[in-house]
PDB file of C-alpha atoms and ligand atoms in Angstrom:
ATOM      1  CA  MET A  15      60.035  51.143  89.173  1.00  0.00           C
ATOM      2  CA  ALA A  16      56.901  53.167  87.964  1.00  0.00           C
ATOM      3  CA  THR A  17      57.862  56.938  87.768  1.00  0.00           C
ATOM      4  CA  VAL A  18      56.536  60.049  86.020  1.00  0.00           C
ATOM      5  CA  THR A  19      58.023  63.193  84.380  1.00  0.00           C
ATOM      6  CA  VAL A  20      57.226  66.486  86.142  1.00  0.00           C
ATOM      7  CA  HIS A  21      57.499  70.003  84.759  1.00  0.00           C
ATOM      8  CA  ALA A  22      56.626  72.937  86.080  1.00  0.00           C
ATOM      9  CA  LEU A  23      54.515  75.114  83.809  1.00  0.00           C
ATOM     10  CA  GLY A  24      54.352  78.954  84.113  1.00  0.00           C
ATOM     11  CA  ALA A  25      50.511  80.525  84.995  1.00  0.00           C
ATOM     12  CA  GLY A  26      51.023  83.996  86.132  1.00  0.00           C
ATOM     13  CA  HIS A  27      52.467  85.857  89.327  1.00  0.00           C
ATOM     14  CA  LEU A  28      50.980  87.992  91.796  1.00  0.00           C
ATOM     15  CA  THR A  29      52.197  89.965  94.964  1.00  0.00           C
ATOM     16  CA  ILE A  30      51.836  89.136  98.528  1.00  0.00           C
ATOM     17  CA  PRO A  31      52.300  91.604 101.538  1.00  0.00           C
ATOM     18  CA  GLU A  32      54.269  89.729 103.948  1.00  0.00           C
ATOM     19  CA  ARG A  33      51.874  90.808 106.782  1.00  0.00           C
ATOM     20  CA  PHE A  34      49.294  88.370 105.622  1.00  0.00           C
ATOM     21  CA  PHE A  35      51.426  85.441 105.782  1.00  0.00           C
ATOM     22  CA  VAL A  36      54.376  85.245 108.167  1.00  0.00           C
ATOM     23  CA  THR A  37      55.167  86.661 111.726  1.00  0.00           C
ATOM     24  CA  PRO A  38      57.195  88.673 112.886  1.00  0.00           C
ATOM     25  CA  PHE A  39      56.722  90.454 109.538  1.00  0.00           C
ATOM     26  CA  ASP A  40      58.106  93.766 108.249  1.00  0.00           C
ATOM     27  CA  PRO A  41      55.040  95.661 107.350  1.00  0.00           C
ATOM     28  CA  GLU A  42      56.361  97.394 104.204  1.00  0.00           C
ATOM     29  CA  ALA A  43      57.553  93.939 102.589  1.00  0.00           C
ATOM     30  CA  LYS A  44      56.249  92.507  99.494  1.00  0.00           C
ATOM     31  CA  THR A  45      57.058  89.358  96.985  1.00  0.00           C
ATOM     32  CA  THR A  46      55.995  89.132  93.539  1.00  0.00           C
ATOM     33  CA  VAL A  47      55.705  84.915  93.614  1.00  0.00           C
ATOM     34  CA  PRO A  48      54.737  82.910  90.893  1.00  0.00           C
ATOM     35  CA  SER A  49      51.293  80.766  91.173  1.00  0.00           C
ATOM     36  CA  LEU A  50      52.858  77.337  89.705  1.00  0.00           C
ATOM     37  CA  SER A  51      51.038  74.733  87.580  1.00  0.00           C
ATOM     38  CA  PHE A  52      52.848  71.572  86.736  1.00  0.00           C
ATOM     39  CA  LEU A  53      52.502  68.861  84.044  1.00  0.00           C
ATOM     40  CA  ILE A  54      52.637  64.947  85.517  1.00  0.00           C
ATOM     41  CA  GLN A  55      53.112  62.386  82.624  1.00  0.00           C
ATOM     42  CA  HIS A  56      52.814  59.062  83.312  1.00  0.00           C
ATOM     43  CA  LYS A  57      53.125  56.067  80.975  1.00  0.00           C
ATOM     44  CA  SER A  58      51.604  52.488  81.907  1.00  0.00           C
ATOM     45  CA  ILE A  59      53.290  49.119  81.416  1.00  0.00           C
ATOM     46  CA  ASN A  60      51.351  48.699  77.863  1.00  0.00           C
ATOM     47  CA  GLY A  61      52.251  52.208  76.577  1.00  0.00           C
ATOM     48  CA  LYS A  62      49.032  54.257  77.634  1.00  0.00           C
ATOM     49  CA  ALA A  63      49.890  58.227  78.616  1.00  0.00           C
ATOM     50  CA  THR A  64      48.155  59.888  80.988  1.00  0.00           C
ATOM     51  CA  ARG A  65      48.794  63.413  81.436  1.00  0.00           C
ATOM     52  CA  ILE A  66      47.747  65.292  84.649  1.00  0.00           C
ATOM     53  CA  VAL A  67      47.774  68.977  85.405  1.00  0.00           C
ATOM     54  CA  PHE A  68      48.304  69.837  89.118  1.00  0.00           C
ATOM     55  CA  ASP A  69      46.670  73.676  89.699  1.00  0.00           C
ATOM     56  CA  LEU A  70      45.844  75.915  86.883  1.00  0.00           C
ATOM     57  CA  GLY A  71      47.276  79.122  88.423  1.00  0.00           C
ATOM     58  CA  MET A  72      45.862  82.322  87.640  1.00  0.00           C
ATOM     59  CA  ARG A  73      43.096  83.344  84.979  1.00  0.00           C
ATOM     60  CA  ARG A  74      44.519  84.649  81.921  1.00  0.00           C
ATOM     61  CA  ASP A  75      42.272  88.047  81.904  1.00  0.00           C
ATOM     62  CA  LEU A  76      41.865  89.028  85.301  1.00  0.00           C
ATOM     63  CA  LYS A  77      38.072  90.539  84.114  1.00  0.00           C
ATOM     64  CA  LEU A  78      37.411  86.712  84.370  1.00  0.00           C
ATOM     65  CA  TYR A  79      37.079  86.725  87.658  1.00  0.00           C
ATOM     66  CA  PRO A  80      33.867  87.264  89.695  1.00  0.00           C
ATOM     67  CA  GLU A  81      33.588  91.137  90.168  1.00  0.00           C
ATOM     68  CA  VAL A  82      33.753  90.586  94.025  1.00  0.00           C
ATOM     69  CA  LEU A  83      37.376  89.784  93.752  1.00  0.00           C
ATOM     70  CA  GLN A  84      38.215  92.243  92.060  1.00  0.00           C
ATOM     71  CA  GLY A  85      39.158  94.412  95.051  1.00  0.00           C
ATOM     72  CA  HIS A  86      40.972  91.965  96.324  1.00  0.00           C
ATOM     73  CA  LEU A  87      43.121  91.365  93.215  1.00  0.00           C
ATOM     74  CA  ALA A  88      43.713  95.099  93.356  1.00  0.00           C
ATOM     75  CA  SER A  89      45.812  94.546  96.722  1.00  0.00           C
ATOM     76  CA  ARG A  90      47.793  91.839  95.301  1.00  0.00           C
ATOM     77  CA  GLY A  91      49.136  93.720  92.343  1.00  0.00           C
ATOM     78  CA  PRO A  92      51.728  93.617  90.048  1.00  0.00           C
ATOM     79  CA  ILE A  93      50.023  90.574  88.674  1.00  0.00           C
ATOM     80  CA  SER A  94      51.089  89.100  85.479  1.00  0.00           C
ATOM     81  CA  THR A  95      48.797  86.426  83.732  1.00  0.00           C
ATOM     82  CA  GLU A  96      50.930  85.299  80.831  1.00  0.00           C
ATOM     83  CA  PRO A  97      52.169  82.453  79.895  1.00  0.00           C
ATOM     84  CA  ASP A  98      48.577  80.974  81.709  1.00  0.00           C
ATOM     85  CA  VAL A  99      48.578  77.295  81.815  1.00  0.00           C
ATOM     86  CA  VAL A 100      47.494  76.629  78.475  1.00  0.00           C
ATOM     87  CA  ALA A 101      49.998  79.019  76.393  1.00  0.00           C
ATOM     88  CA  SER A 102      52.736  77.245  78.467  1.00  0.00           C
ATOM     89  CA  LEU A 103      51.230  73.951  77.563  1.00  0.00           C
ATOM     90  CA  ALA A 104      51.006  74.960  74.314  1.00  0.00           C
ATOM     91  CA  GLU A 105      55.018  76.262  74.129  1.00  0.00           C
ATOM     92  CA  GLY A 106      55.726  72.002  74.256  1.00  0.00           C
ATOM     93  CA  GLY A 107      53.281  71.231  71.566  1.00  0.00           C
ATOM     94  CA  LEU A 108      50.662  70.208  74.141  1.00  0.00           C
ATOM     95  CA  LYS A 109      46.593  71.198  74.204  1.00  0.00           C
ATOM     96  CA  GLN A 110      43.937  71.252  76.873  1.00  0.00           C
ATOM     97  CA  THR A 111      42.559  68.379  74.933  1.00  0.00           C
ATOM     98  CA  ASP A 112      45.539  66.370  75.572  1.00  0.00           C
ATOM     99  CA  ILE A 113      45.311  66.473  79.415  1.00  0.00           C
ATOM    100  CA  ASP A 114      43.225  63.549  81.146  1.00  0.00           C
ATOM    101  CA  TYR A 115      43.376  65.003  84.640  1.00  0.00           C
ATOM    102  CA  VAL A 116      43.225  68.601  86.208  1.00  0.00           C
ATOM    103  CA  ILE A 117      43.714  67.802  89.695  1.00  0.00           C
ATOM    104  CA  PHE A 118      43.574  71.226  92.183  1.00  0.00           C
ATOM    105  CA  SER A 119      45.536  71.430  95.028  1.00  0.00           C
ATOM    106  CA  HIS A 120      42.745  73.529  96.606  1.00  0.00           C
ATOM    107  CA  VAL A 121      39.778  75.958  94.750  1.00  0.00           C
ATOM    108  CA  HIS A 122      41.388  79.530  95.719  1.00  0.00           C
ATOM    109  CA  TYR A 123      41.183  81.866  93.013  1.00  0.00           C
ATOM    110  CA  ASP A 124      44.809  81.878  92.261  1.00  0.00           C
ATOM    111  CA  HIS A 125      45.016  78.221  91.583  1.00  0.00           C
ATOM    112  CA  VAL A 126      42.125  77.247  89.741  1.00  0.00           C
ATOM    113  CA  GLY A 127      42.991  79.215  86.754  1.00  0.00           C
ATOM    114  CA  PHE A 128      40.021  79.233  84.207  1.00  0.00           C
ATOM    115  CA  PRO A 129      39.018  75.260  84.058  1.00  0.00           C
ATOM    116  CA  LYS A 130      36.355  76.297  80.995  1.00  0.00           C
ATOM    117  CA  ASP A 131      39.501  76.374  79.031  1.00  0.00           C
ATOM    118  CA  PHE A 132      39.237  72.432  79.481  1.00  0.00           C
ATOM    119  CA  THR A 133      36.516  71.418  77.271  1.00  0.00           C
ATOM    120  CA  SER A 134      37.204  67.688  76.758  1.00  0.00           C
ATOM    121  CA  PRO A 135      34.838  65.285  77.388  1.00  0.00           C
ATOM    122  CA  GLN A 136      37.544  62.942  78.321  1.00  0.00           C
ATOM    123  CA  THR A 137      39.149  65.786  80.938  1.00  0.00           C
ATOM    124  CA  LYS A 138      38.395  64.790  84.432  1.00  0.00           C
ATOM    125  CA  PHE A 139      38.782  67.712  87.357  1.00  0.00           C
ATOM    126  CA  LEU A 140      39.897  66.136  90.816  1.00  0.00           C
ATOM    127  CA  VAL A 141      39.217  68.261  94.293  1.00  0.00           C
ATOM    128  CA  GLY A 142      39.658  67.319  97.303  1.00  0.00           C
ATOM    129  CA  ASN A 143      37.096  66.231 100.272  1.00  0.00           C
ATOM    130  CA  GLY A 144      35.174  69.302 101.253  1.00  0.00           C
ATOM    131  CA  ALA A 145      35.717  71.369  97.792  1.00  0.00           C
ATOM    132  CA  LEU A 146      32.939  71.101  96.528  1.00  0.00           C
ATOM    133  CA  ASP A 147      31.119  72.267  99.652  1.00  0.00           C
ATOM    134  CA  LEU A 148      33.093  75.690  99.332  1.00  0.00           C
ATOM    135  CA  LEU A 149      32.359  76.028  95.553  1.00  0.00           C
ATOM    136  CA  SER A 150      28.550  75.835  96.018  1.00  0.00           C
ATOM    137  CA  GLY A 151      28.849  78.129  98.983  1.00  0.00           C
ATOM    138  CA  LYS A 152      27.436  75.462 101.405  1.00  0.00           C
ATOM    139  CA  THR A 153      30.416  75.917 103.627  1.00  0.00           C
ATOM    140  CA  GLN A 154      31.050  79.786 104.420  1.00  0.00           C
ATOM    141  CA  LEU A 155      34.372  80.909 105.822  1.00  0.00           C
ATOM    142  CA  ASN A 156      34.334  84.626 107.103  1.00  0.00           C
ATOM    143  CA  LEU A 157      38.432  84.463 106.605  1.00  0.00           C
ATOM    144  CA  GLY A 158      39.393  87.486 104.507  1.00  0.00           C
ATOM    145  CA  LYS A 159      38.778  88.856 101.102  1.00  0.00           C
ATOM    146  CA  HIS A 160      40.227  86.034  99.366  1.00  0.00           C
ATOM    147  CA  MET A 161      37.267  83.409 100.156  1.00  0.00           C
ATOM    148  CA  VAL A 162      35.672  83.902  96.917  1.00  0.00           C
ATOM    149  CA  PHE A 163      34.302  80.621  95.336  1.00  0.00           C
ATOM    150  CA  GLU A 164      32.425  80.012  92.240  1.00  0.00           C
ATOM    151  CA  SER A 165      29.553  77.492  92.049  1.00  0.00           C
ATOM    152  CA  ASP A 166      29.810  77.033  88.306  1.00  0.00           C
ATOM    153  CA  LEU A 167      33.815  76.843  87.951  1.00  0.00           C
ATOM    154  CA  LEU A 168      34.042  72.728  87.382  1.00  0.00           C
ATOM    155  CA  ASP A 169      31.292  70.708  84.947  1.00  0.00           C
ATOM    156  CA  PRO A 170      29.819  68.631  87.602  1.00  0.00           C
ATOM    157  CA  GLU A 171      29.468  65.939  85.022  1.00  0.00           C
ATOM    158  CA  ARG A 172      33.263  65.388  84.899  1.00  0.00           C
ATOM    159  CA  THR A 173      34.195  66.554  88.419  1.00  0.00           C
ATOM    160  CA  VAL A 174      35.197  63.921  91.132  1.00  0.00           C
ATOM    161  CA  GLU A 175      35.294  64.907  94.556  1.00  0.00           C
ATOM    162  CA  LEU A 176      37.898  62.627  96.532  1.00  0.00           C
ATOM    163  CA  PRO A 177      36.091  60.573  99.566  1.00  0.00           C
ATOM    164  CA  GLN A 178      36.614  61.753 103.011  1.00  0.00           C
ATOM    165  CA  PRO A 179      39.963  60.575 104.490  1.00  0.00           C
ATOM    166  CA  ASP A 180      38.535  59.204 107.701  1.00  0.00           C
ATOM    167  CA  ASP A 181      35.425  57.552 106.142  1.00  0.00           C
ATOM    168  CA  ALA A 182      36.239  54.412 105.003  1.00  0.00           C
ATOM    169  CA  SER A 183      32.945  53.424 103.976  1.00  0.00           C
ATOM    170  CA  GLU A 184      32.615  55.999 101.360  1.00  0.00           C
ATOM    171  CA  LYS A 185      32.002  54.526  97.958  1.00  0.00           C
ATOM    172  CA  SER A 186      34.672  55.814  95.531  1.00  0.00           C
ATOM    173  CA  ASP A 187      37.102  54.899  93.069  1.00  0.00           C
ATOM    174  CA  TYR A 188      39.900  56.211  95.124  1.00  0.00           C
ATOM    175  CA  SER A 189      40.831  55.105  98.251  1.00  0.00           C
ATOM    176  CA  TRP A 190      42.769  56.416 100.945  1.00  0.00           C
ATOM    177  CA  LYS A 191      45.669  54.452 103.010  1.00  0.00           C
ATOM    178  CA  PRO A 192      48.463  55.228 105.141  1.00  0.00           C
ATOM    179  CA  LEU A 193      52.450  56.058 103.474  1.00  0.00           C
ATOM    180  CA  SER A 194      54.736  56.205 105.748  1.00  0.00           C
ATOM    181  CA  LEU A 195      54.494  59.474 107.354  1.00  0.00           C
ATOM    182  CA  PHE A 196      51.616  60.323 105.192  1.00  0.00           C
ATOM    183  CA  PRO A 197      48.421  59.169 107.324  1.00  0.00           C
ATOM    184  CA  HIS A 198      46.216  59.594 104.225  1.00  0.00           C
ATOM    185  CA  ALA A 199      47.305  58.878 100.679  1.00  0.00           C
ATOM    186  CA  ILE A 200      45.984  57.717  97.424  1.00  0.00           C
ATOM    187  CA  ASP A 201      47.817  55.661  95.165  1.00  0.00           C
ATOM    188  CA  PHE A 202      46.414  57.376  91.826  1.00  0.00           C
ATOM    189  CA  PHE A 203      48.154  54.694  89.026  1.00  0.00           C
ATOM    190  CA  ASN A 204      48.324  51.571  91.583  1.00  0.00           C
ATOM    191  CA  ASP A 205      51.604  51.422  91.085  1.00  0.00           C
ATOM    192  CA  GLY A 206      53.678  53.717  93.299  1.00  0.00           C
ATOM    193  CA  SER A 207      54.299  56.281  90.868  1.00  0.00           C
ATOM    194  CA  VAL A 208      51.774  59.691  91.707  1.00  0.00           C
ATOM    195  CA  TYR A 209      50.005  59.907  95.321  1.00  0.00           C
ATOM    196  CA  ILE A 210      47.875  62.020  96.212  1.00  0.00           C
ATOM    197  CA  ILE A 211      48.482  63.462 100.004  1.00  0.00           C
ATOM    198  CA  ASN A 212      45.753  64.800 102.039  1.00  0.00           C
ATOM    199  CA  ALA A 213      47.595  67.883 103.302  1.00  0.00           C
ATOM    200  CA  PRO A 214      45.028  69.417 105.838  1.00  0.00           C
ATOM    201  CA  GLY A 215      44.980  72.950 107.198  1.00  0.00           C
ATOM    202  CA  HIS A 216      44.681  75.377 104.147  1.00  0.00           C
ATOM    203  CA  LEU A 217      41.316  74.793 102.746  1.00  0.00           C
ATOM    204  CA  PRO A 218      39.154  72.358 102.972  1.00  0.00           C
ATOM    205  CA  GLY A 219      40.002  69.580 100.770  1.00  0.00           C
ATOM    206  CA  HIS A 220      43.576  70.830 100.233  1.00  0.00           C
ATOM    207  CA  ILE A 221      46.005  68.225  98.949  1.00  0.00           C
ATOM    208  CA  ASN A 222      49.430  67.372  97.769  1.00  0.00           C
ATOM    209  CA  LEU A 223      50.639  65.074  95.263  1.00  0.00           C
ATOM    210  CA  LEU A 224      53.746  63.383  95.387  1.00  0.00           C
ATOM    211  CA  CYS A 225      55.540  62.285  92.230  1.00  0.00           C
ATOM    212  CA  ARG A 226      58.275  59.418  91.857  1.00  0.00           C
ATOM    213  CA  ILE A 227      60.512  61.051  89.010  1.00  0.00           C
ATOM    214  CA  SER A 228      61.747  59.487  86.054  1.00  0.00           C
ATOM    215  CA  SER A 229      65.309  61.515  86.350  1.00  0.00           C
ATOM    216  CA  ASN A 230      65.878  59.779  89.479  1.00  0.00           C
ATOM    217  CA  PRO A 231      63.550  56.914  90.810  1.00  0.00           C
ATOM    218  CA  THR A 232      64.803  57.430  94.496  1.00  0.00           C
ATOM    219  CA  LYS A 233      63.172  60.431  94.452  1.00  0.00           C
ATOM    220  CA  PHE A 234      59.698  62.457  94.991  1.00  0.00           C
ATOM    221  CA  VAL A 235      58.748  65.884  94.309  1.00  0.00           C
ATOM    222  CA  CYS A 236      55.725  66.888  96.413  1.00  0.00           C
ATOM    223  CA  LEU A 237      53.781  69.514  95.100  1.00  0.00           C
ATOM    224  CA  ALA A 238      52.602  71.233  98.132  1.00  0.00           C
ATOM    225  CA  GLY A 239      50.292  73.747  96.988  1.00  0.00           C
ATOM    226  CA  ASP A 240      49.774  76.702  99.666  1.00  0.00           C
ATOM    227  CA  ALA A 241      50.787  74.286 102.359  1.00  0.00           C
ATOM    228  CA  CYS A 242      52.657  77.222 103.130  1.00  0.00           C
ATOM    229  CA  HIS A 243      53.209  80.627 100.998  1.00  0.00           C
ATOM    230  CA  ASP A 244      56.823  81.829 102.498  1.00  0.00           C
ATOM    231  CA  ILE A 245      59.405  79.155 102.959  1.00  0.00           C
ATOM    232  CA  ARG A 246      60.657  80.333 106.196  1.00  0.00           C
ATOM    233  CA  LEU A 247      57.498  78.796 107.670  1.00  0.00           C
ATOM    234  CA  PHE A 248      58.523  75.501 106.415  1.00  0.00           C
ATOM    235  CA  ARG A 249      61.898  76.075 108.051  1.00  0.00           C
ATOM    236  CA  ARG A 250      60.635  77.284 111.065  1.00  0.00           C
ATOM    237  CA  GLU A 251      62.172  80.484 111.170  1.00  0.00           C
ATOM    238  CA  LYS A 252      58.614  82.399 111.106  1.00  0.00           C
ATOM    239  CA  ASP A 253      55.181  81.747 112.318  1.00  0.00           C
ATOM    240  CA  ILE A 254      51.909  81.848 110.627  1.00  0.00           C
ATOM    241  CA  ALA A 255      50.011  85.618 110.759  1.00  0.00           C
ATOM    242  CA  THR A 256      46.570  86.321 111.392  1.00  0.00           C
ATOM    243  CA  TRP A 257      45.408  89.983 111.152  1.00  0.00           C
ATOM    244  CA  THR A 258      42.524  92.207 111.724  1.00  0.00           C
ATOM    245  CA  ASP A 259      40.650  93.414 108.593  1.00  0.00           C
ATOM    246  CA  ASP A 260      39.105  97.124 108.109  1.00  0.00           C
ATOM    247  CA  GLU A 261      35.453  95.498 109.213  1.00  0.00           C
ATOM    248  CA  GLY A 262      36.915  94.501 112.554  1.00  0.00           C
ATOM    249  CA  ARG A 263      36.834  90.504 110.991  1.00  0.00           C
ATOM    250  CA  TYR A 264      39.560  87.928 112.531  1.00  0.00           C
ATOM    251  CA  CYS A 265      41.599  86.950 109.056  1.00  0.00           C
ATOM    252  CA  CYS A 266      44.583  84.416 108.132  1.00  0.00           C
ATOM    253  CA  ILE A 267      45.236  82.736 105.024  1.00  0.00           C
ATOM    254  CA  HIS A 268      44.600  79.086 106.416  1.00  0.00           C
ATOM    255  CA  VAL A 269      41.685  77.980 107.988  1.00  0.00           C
ATOM    256  CA  ASP A 270      43.180  76.088 110.665  1.00  0.00           C
ATOM    257  CA  ILE A 271      46.358  77.022 112.066  1.00  0.00           C
ATOM    258  CA  ALA A 272      46.807  73.888 113.984  1.00  0.00           C
ATOM    259  CA  GLN A 273      46.495  71.361 110.781  1.00  0.00           C
ATOM    260  CA  THR A 274      48.754  73.772 108.597  1.00  0.00           C
ATOM    261  CA  LYS A 275      51.352  73.358 111.185  1.00  0.00           C
ATOM    262  CA  GLU A 276      50.981  69.674 111.508  1.00  0.00           C
ATOM    263  CA  THR A 277      50.746  69.221 107.924  1.00  0.00           C
ATOM    264  CA  LEU A 278      54.035  71.235 107.194  1.00  0.00           C
ATOM    265  CA  SER A 279      55.859  69.220 109.993  1.00  0.00           C
ATOM    266  CA  ARG A 280      54.932  66.022 107.875  1.00  0.00           C
ATOM    267  CA  LEU A 281      56.024  67.657 104.417  1.00  0.00           C
ATOM    268  CA  TYR A 282      59.534  69.298 106.552  1.00  0.00           C
ATOM    269  CA  GLU A 283      59.940  65.702 107.907  1.00  0.00           C
ATOM    270  CA  ALA A 284      59.666  64.019 104.265  1.00  0.00           C
ATOM    271  CA  SER A 285      62.475  66.447 103.076  1.00  0.00           C
ATOM    272  CA  THR A 286      64.889  65.602 105.704  1.00  0.00           C
ATOM    273  CA  GLU A 287      64.428  62.334 107.054  1.00  0.00           C
ATOM    274  CA  GLY A 288      63.207  61.495 103.463  1.00  0.00           C
ATOM    275  CA  LEU A 289      60.301  58.767 103.161  1.00  0.00           C
ATOM    276  CA  GLY A 290      60.395  55.163 104.392  1.00  0.00           C
ATOM    277  CA  LEU A 291      58.562  53.061 101.848  1.00  0.00           C
ATOM    278  CA  GLU A 292      57.486  49.359 102.407  1.00  0.00           C
ATOM    279  CA  GLY A 293      59.786  46.848 100.370  1.00  0.00           C
ATOM    280  CA  GLU A 294      62.476  49.323  99.647  1.00  0.00           C
ATOM    281  CA  LYS A 295      65.368  48.850 101.515  1.00  0.00           C
ATOM    282  CA  ASP A 296      66.783  53.270 101.596  1.00  0.00           C
ATOM    283  CA  LYS A 297      64.560  56.124 102.139  1.00  0.00           C
ATOM    284  CA  ALA A 298      63.398  57.952  99.184  1.00  0.00           C
ATOM    285  CA  GLN A 299      64.272  61.441  99.167  1.00  0.00           C
ATOM    286  CA  VAL A 300      61.654  64.051  98.810  1.00  0.00           C
ATOM    287  CA  GLU A 301      61.958  67.692  97.246  1.00  0.00           C
ATOM    288  CA  VAL A 302      58.940  69.953  98.463  1.00  0.00           C
ATOM    289  CA  ILE A 303      57.875  72.393  95.951  1.00  0.00           C
ATOM    290  CA  PHE A 304      55.234  74.980  97.188  1.00  0.00           C
ATOM    291  CA  ALA A 305      53.042  76.913  94.607  1.00  0.00           C
ATOM    292  CA  HIS A 306      54.466  80.515  95.663  1.00  0.00           C
ATOM    293  CA  ASP A 307      57.970  79.765  95.910  1.00  0.00           C
ATOM    294  CA  PHE A 308      59.637  82.422  93.532  1.00  0.00           C
ATOM    295  CA  ALA A 309      63.175  81.236  94.257  1.00  0.00           C
ATOM    296  CA  TRP A 310      62.106  77.421  93.293  1.00  0.00           C
ATOM    297  CA  GLU A 311      60.789  78.867  90.283  1.00  0.00           C
ATOM    298  CA  GLU A 312      63.986  81.082  89.426  1.00  0.00           C
ATOM    299  CA  GLN A 313      66.153  78.069  89.816  1.00  0.00           C
ATOM    300  CA  ALA A 314      64.217  75.468  88.106  1.00  0.00           C
ATOM    301  CA  LYS A 315      63.769  77.885  85.073  1.00  0.00           C
ATOM    302  CA  MET A 316      67.823  77.833  84.900  1.00  0.00           C
ATOM    303  CA  ASP A 317      67.801  73.473  85.644  1.00  0.00           C
ATOM    304  CA  GLY A 318      65.292  73.409  82.774  1.00  0.00           C
ATOM    305  CA  ARG A 319      62.466  71.797  84.923  1.00  0.00           C
ATOM    306  CA  PHE A 320      60.114  74.290  83.167  1.00  0.00           C
ATOM    307  CA  TRP A 321      57.562  72.477  80.104  1.00  0.00           C
ATOM    308  CA  PRO A 322      59.187  71.657  77.794  1.00  0.00           C
ATOM    309  CA  GLY A 323      62.818  71.575  79.308  1.00  0.00           C
ATOM    310  CA  LYS A 324      64.935  68.801  78.881  1.00  0.00           C
ATOM    311  CA  LEU A 325      64.810  66.919  82.035  1.00  0.00           C
TER     312      LEU A 325
HETATM  313 ZN1   ZN B  27      47.651  80.142  96.942  1.00  0.00          ZN
END
């Protein structure tokens, strides 16, 4: 059975006030959370190695973010940006030039890092459908101060946007197919080791990465990005927050609450019931990992799940 190794990469921390994420909330509560990035390594039958980095986390120098974001960043402190993804890769002897694909769960500032560090012509950037219109400014979302995007974030020559999940006519190297309870999945290596999962709701183009892991091939980890920021939403102990900002504007961290809830309930079902796959007698286990899950980070550090840990 084709598998991959998955290691977490330290990529900074930020602090999120509870009131913007869950309801009911404690108006004073804040949590410093990681913005996790992951290294996925695949070997084909003929021995060819392919390395993916999923999300680049926080930018190593906050001054490298656009000025319009600075006010928002001030409300997210304490922030740490070291080590960033590049330094984390180096801890295990890897350079940016060793990376074949950088796949983004979505293009919010705390996930895009600094793609300009990845200068190799071999490195491709992959984003979900709708992400490029956000970056270019064609799609405008007026839902909060964190909605700042950069038109020059990605080198267009090396960037691929996935096709629309519902449009089979679109020409692309990638094609969406149903996978168990997920209506839209892309078998990335065509060997069942890594699937890109469409995970709509948080931001246009929000995608997850489902990886069958070498240490236990009956198990997948699902790198779930910002499907939620607070594990209590996943566990159905809280609801999604909305608020009105100082300009009287309606705000929510998620662009589409109904879709976010649907995505979360599919992930919840996968994690509690497992994933029934064609040709496999037993359901595969799924561990769902959210980018900002501080408790997961703590445990994973102890378990050696950070690069270049033992695994
Ligand atoms: Zn985030």
